[in-house]
PDB file of C-alpha atoms in Angstrom:
ATOM      1  CA  MET A 209      15.494   6.459 -13.762  1.00 85.00           C
ATOM      2  CA  PRO A 210      16.987   6.660 -10.251  1.00 95.00           C
ATOM      3  CA  ARG A 211      16.602   3.525  -8.122  1.00 95.00           C
ATOM      4  CA  GLY A 212      14.743   5.384  -5.370  1.00 94.00           C
ATOM      5  CA  LEU A 213      12.125   6.736  -7.771  1.00 96.00           C
ATOM      6  CA  THR A 214      11.761   3.365  -9.498  1.00 97.00           C
ATOM      7  CA  THR A 215      11.236   1.750  -6.101  1.00 97.00           C
ATOM      8  CA  ILE A 216       8.546   4.253  -5.109  1.00 96.00           C
ATOM      9  CA  LEU A 217       6.682   3.898  -8.446  1.00 97.00           C
ATOM     10  CA  LEU A 218       6.746   0.098  -8.159  1.00 97.00           C
ATOM     11  CA  LEU A 219       5.496   0.341  -4.575  1.00 97.00           C
ATOM     12  CA  ILE A 220       2.625   2.577  -5.688  1.00 97.00           C
ATOM     13  CA  ALA A 221       1.621   0.109  -8.425  1.00 97.00           C
ATOM     14  CA  SER A 222       1.927  -2.778  -5.982  1.00 97.00           C
ATOM     15  CA  ASN A 223      -0.280  -1.056  -3.418  1.00 96.00           C
ATOM     16  CA  VAL A 224      -2.968  -0.132  -5.944  1.00 96.00           C
ATOM     17  CA  ILE A 225      -3.258  -3.788  -6.923  1.00 95.00           C
ATOM     18  CA  MET A 226      -3.151  -5.002  -3.327  1.00 94.00           C
ATOM     19  CA  THR A 227      -5.835  -2.557  -2.228  1.00 92.00           C
ATOM     20  CA  PHE A 228      -8.126  -3.950  -4.910  1.00 90.00           C
ATOM     21  CA  ALA A 229      -7.146  -7.507  -3.930  1.00 89.00           C
ATOM     22  CA  TRP A 230      -8.085  -6.861  -0.306  1.00 89.00           C
ATOM     23  CA  TYR A 231     -11.059  -4.505  -0.673  1.00 88.00           C
ATOM     24  CA  GLY A 232     -12.248  -4.853  -4.266  1.00 86.00           C
ATOM     25  CA  ASN A 233     -14.524  -7.717  -3.281  1.00 85.00           C
ATOM     26  CA  LEU A 234     -16.443  -5.294  -1.075  1.00 85.00           C
ATOM     27  CA  LYS A 235     -16.986  -2.965  -4.051  1.00 86.00           C
ATOM     28  CA  LEU A 236     -18.142  -5.928  -6.156  1.00 84.00           C
ATOM     29  CA  GLN A 237     -20.592  -6.806  -3.411  1.00 85.00           C
ATOM     30  CA  GLN A 238     -21.713  -3.178  -3.105  1.00 83.00           C
ATOM     31  CA  MET A 239     -22.332  -3.120  -6.882  1.00 83.00           C
ATOM     32  CA  LYS A 240     -24.346  -6.363  -6.543  1.00 84.00           C
ATOM     33  CA  LEU A 241     -21.889  -8.203  -8.829  1.00 85.00           C
ATOM     34  CA  ALA A 242     -20.568 -10.696  -6.276  1.00 80.00           C
ATOM     35  CA  THR A 243     -23.338 -11.068  -3.720  1.00 82.00           C
ATOM     36  CA  ASP A 244     -23.830 -14.795  -4.369  1.00 87.00           C
ATOM     37  CA  TRP A 245     -20.176 -15.767  -4.762  1.00 88.00           C
ATOM     38  CA  PRO A 246     -18.897 -18.299  -2.266  1.00 92.00           C
ATOM     39  CA  LEU A 247     -16.150 -17.052   0.020  1.00 89.00           C
ATOM     40  CA  ILE A 248     -13.618 -19.413  -1.602  1.00 95.00           C
ATOM     41  CA  ALA A 249     -14.230 -17.735  -4.989  1.00 91.00           C
ATOM     42  CA  ILE A 250     -13.631 -14.295  -3.458  1.00 89.00           C
ATOM     43  CA  ILE A 251     -10.446 -15.591  -1.840  1.00 91.00           C
ATOM     44  CA  ALA A 252      -9.263 -17.094  -5.145  1.00 93.00           C
ATOM     45  CA  LEU A 253      -9.948 -13.822  -6.985  1.00 90.00           C
ATOM     46  CA  SER A 254      -8.069 -11.833  -4.348  1.00 91.00           C
ATOM     47  CA  TRP A 255      -5.203 -14.313  -4.349  1.00 93.00           C
ATOM     48  CA  GLY A 256      -4.962 -14.049  -8.146  1.00 93.00           C
ATOM     49  CA  LEU A 257      -4.711 -10.271  -7.884  1.00 92.00           C
ATOM     50  CA  ALA A 258      -2.105 -10.594  -5.125  1.00 93.00           C
ATOM     51  CA  PHE A 259       0.155 -12.452  -7.567  1.00 95.00           C
ATOM     52  CA  PHE A 260       0.376  -9.307  -9.697  1.00 95.00           C
ATOM     53  CA  GLU A 261       0.966  -7.225  -6.569  1.00 95.00           C
ATOM     54  CA  TYR A 262       4.023  -9.373  -5.862  1.00 95.00           C
ATOM     55  CA  CYS A 263       5.240  -8.807  -9.435  1.00 97.00           C
ATOM     56  CA  PHE A 264       5.705  -5.157  -8.444  1.00 97.00           C
ATOM     57  CA  MET A 265       6.517  -5.449  -4.725  1.00 96.00           C
ATOM     58  CA  ILE A 266       9.419  -7.903  -5.008  1.00 96.00           C
ATOM     59  CA  PRO A 267      11.276  -5.888  -7.688  1.00 97.00           C
ATOM     60  CA  ALA A 268      10.625  -2.699  -5.695  1.00 97.00           C
ATOM     61  CA  ASN A 269      12.268  -4.192  -2.625  1.00 96.00           C
ATOM     62  CA  ARG A 270      15.170  -5.657  -4.585  1.00 96.00           C
ATOM     63  CA  ILE A 271      15.846  -2.428  -6.492  1.00 97.00           C
ATOM     64  CA  GLY A 272      15.438  -0.178  -3.462  1.00 97.00           C
ATOM     65  CA  SER A 273      17.288  -2.231  -0.884  1.00 96.00           C
ATOM     66  CA  ALA A 274      20.751  -1.136   0.229  1.00 95.00           C
ATOM     67  CA  ILE A 275      21.578  -4.870   0.249  1.00 95.00           C
ATOM     68  CA  ASN A 276      21.424  -4.725  -3.571  1.00 94.00           C
ATOM     69  CA  GLY A 277      22.968  -1.285  -3.934  1.00 94.00           C
ATOM     70  CA  GLY A 278      19.720   0.649  -3.592  1.00 95.00           C
ATOM     71  CA  PRO A 279      19.232   3.796  -1.562  1.00 94.00           C
ATOM     72  CA  PHE A 280      17.041   2.444   1.280  1.00 94.00           C
ATOM     73  CA  SER A 281      17.610   0.376   4.400  1.00 91.00           C
ATOM     74  CA  LEU A 282      15.064  -2.370   5.117  1.00 91.00           C
ATOM     75  CA  MET A 283      13.411  -0.205   7.806  1.00 87.00           C
ATOM     76  CA  GLN A 284      13.162   2.716   5.379  1.00 88.00           C
ATOM     77  CA  LEU A 285      11.664   0.484   2.695  1.00 92.00           C
ATOM     78  CA  LYS A 286       9.008  -0.803   5.090  1.00 89.00           C
ATOM     79  CA  ILE A 287       8.077   2.646   6.375  1.00 86.00           C
ATOM     80  CA  ILE A 288       7.889   4.023   2.822  1.00 89.00           C
ATOM     81  CA  GLN A 289       5.706   1.064   1.840  1.00 91.00           C
ATOM     82  CA  GLU A 290       3.324   1.673   4.771  1.00 87.00           C
ATOM     83  CA  ALA A 291       3.023   5.377   3.974  1.00 86.00           C
ATOM     84  CA  ILE A 292       2.327   4.581   0.308  1.00 92.00           C
ATOM     85  CA  SER A 293      -0.139   1.859   1.303  1.00 92.00           C
ATOM     86  CA  LEU A 294      -2.221   4.193   3.436  1.00 86.00           C
ATOM     87  CA  THR A 295      -2.078   6.977   0.860  1.00 87.00           C
ATOM     88  CA  VAL A 296      -3.195   4.659  -1.952  1.00 92.00           C
ATOM     89  CA  PHE A 297      -5.901   3.197   0.283  1.00 89.00           C
ATOM     90  CA  THR A 298      -7.212   6.686   1.112  1.00 86.00           C
ATOM     91  CA  VAL A 299      -7.308   7.776  -2.521  1.00 88.00           C
ATOM     92  CA  ILE A 300      -9.125   4.580  -3.545  1.00 89.00           C
ATOM     93  CA  VAL A 301     -11.625   4.843  -0.680  1.00 86.00           C
ATOM     94  CA  ALA A 302     -12.300   8.501  -1.522  1.00 85.00           C
ATOM     95  CA  THR A 303     -12.783   7.799  -5.248  1.00 87.00           C
ATOM     96  CA  VAL A 304     -14.211   4.262  -5.401  1.00 87.00           C
ATOM     97  CA  PHE A 305     -16.007   3.916  -2.050  1.00 83.00           C
ATOM     98  CA  LYS A 306     -17.545   7.374  -1.974  1.00 78.00           C
ATOM     99  CA  GLY A 307     -19.596   6.736   1.182  1.00 73.00           C
ATOM    100  CA  GLU A 308     -16.527   6.502   3.424  1.00 77.00           C
ATOM    101  CA  PRO A 309     -15.736   9.896   4.968  1.00 82.00           C
ATOM    102  CA  ILE A 310     -12.222  11.048   5.810  1.00 83.00           C
ATOM    103  CA  ARG A 311     -12.311  12.559   9.295  1.00 87.00           C
ATOM    104  CA  TRP A 312      -9.953  14.785  11.273  1.00 92.00           C
ATOM    105  CA  ASN A 313      -8.517  11.843  13.213  1.00 92.00           C
ATOM    106  CA  HIS A 314      -7.581  10.109   9.939  1.00 84.00           C
ATOM    107  CA  ILE A 315      -5.666  13.216   8.884  1.00 86.00           C
ATOM    108  CA  VAL A 316      -3.866  13.342  12.236  1.00 91.00           C
ATOM    109  CA  ALA A 317      -2.934   9.668  11.824  1.00 86.00           C
ATOM    110  CA  PHE A 318      -1.477  10.415   8.377  1.00 83.00           C
ATOM    111  CA  VAL A 319       0.558  13.283   9.794  1.00 86.00           C
ATOM    112  CA  PHE A 320       2.059  10.851  12.295  1.00 88.00           C
ATOM    113  CA  ILE A 321       2.845   8.378   9.487  1.00 82.00           C
ATOM    114  CA  ILE A 322       4.600  11.128   7.516  1.00 82.00           C
ATOM    115  CA  LEU A 323       6.526  11.971  10.690  1.00 86.00           C
ATOM    116  CA  ALA A 324       7.503   8.290  10.942  1.00 81.00           C
ATOM    117  CA  VAL A 325       8.952   8.488   7.429  1.00 78.00           C
ATOM    118  CA  PHE A 326      10.822  11.665   8.379  1.00 80.00           C
ATOM    119  CA  PHE A 327      12.298  10.058  11.506  1.00 82.00           C
ATOM    120  CA  ALA A 328      13.225   6.891   9.611  1.00 77.00           C
ATOM    121  CA  PHE A 329      15.429   8.965   7.328  1.00 77.00           C
ATOM    122  CA  LEU A 330      17.174  10.957  10.070  1.00 76.00           C
ATOM    123  CA  LYS A 331      20.819  10.090  10.417  1.00 74.00           C
ATOM    124  CA  ASP A 332      21.868   8.645  13.774  1.00 60.00           C
ATOM    125  CA  THR A 333      24.590  10.950  15.066  1.00 57.00           C
ATOM    126  CA  LYS A 334      26.049   8.272  17.362  1.00 60.00           C
ATOM    127  CA  GLN A 335      27.215   6.046  14.527  1.00 55.00           C
TER     128      GLN A 335
END
């Protein structure tokens, strides 16, 4: 599998896990499964999930980085990660947290993020 595709798939997996690490506690509370948990328990649960997020994120960055022979500069990796993060977040909010609407201004914001990815991959003609 090409390094770029491997990187993107690992980033998607990483962001799915991280979204649940950051926001899953709210769903547990909404479902009345974690209403009495102390904050430290919620933090520990989220931190435990974050470990698995790192198991995908670190290899994604190492495989994708031009420093290690990958196809992406550090800036490109970060912008790709942010675009994936917001896309994953939106899909999870739309499917898991069904009460959260997606409005026109959210769509406009995503268009600007996609434009950021486009501009990050433009070649600088002055180099």
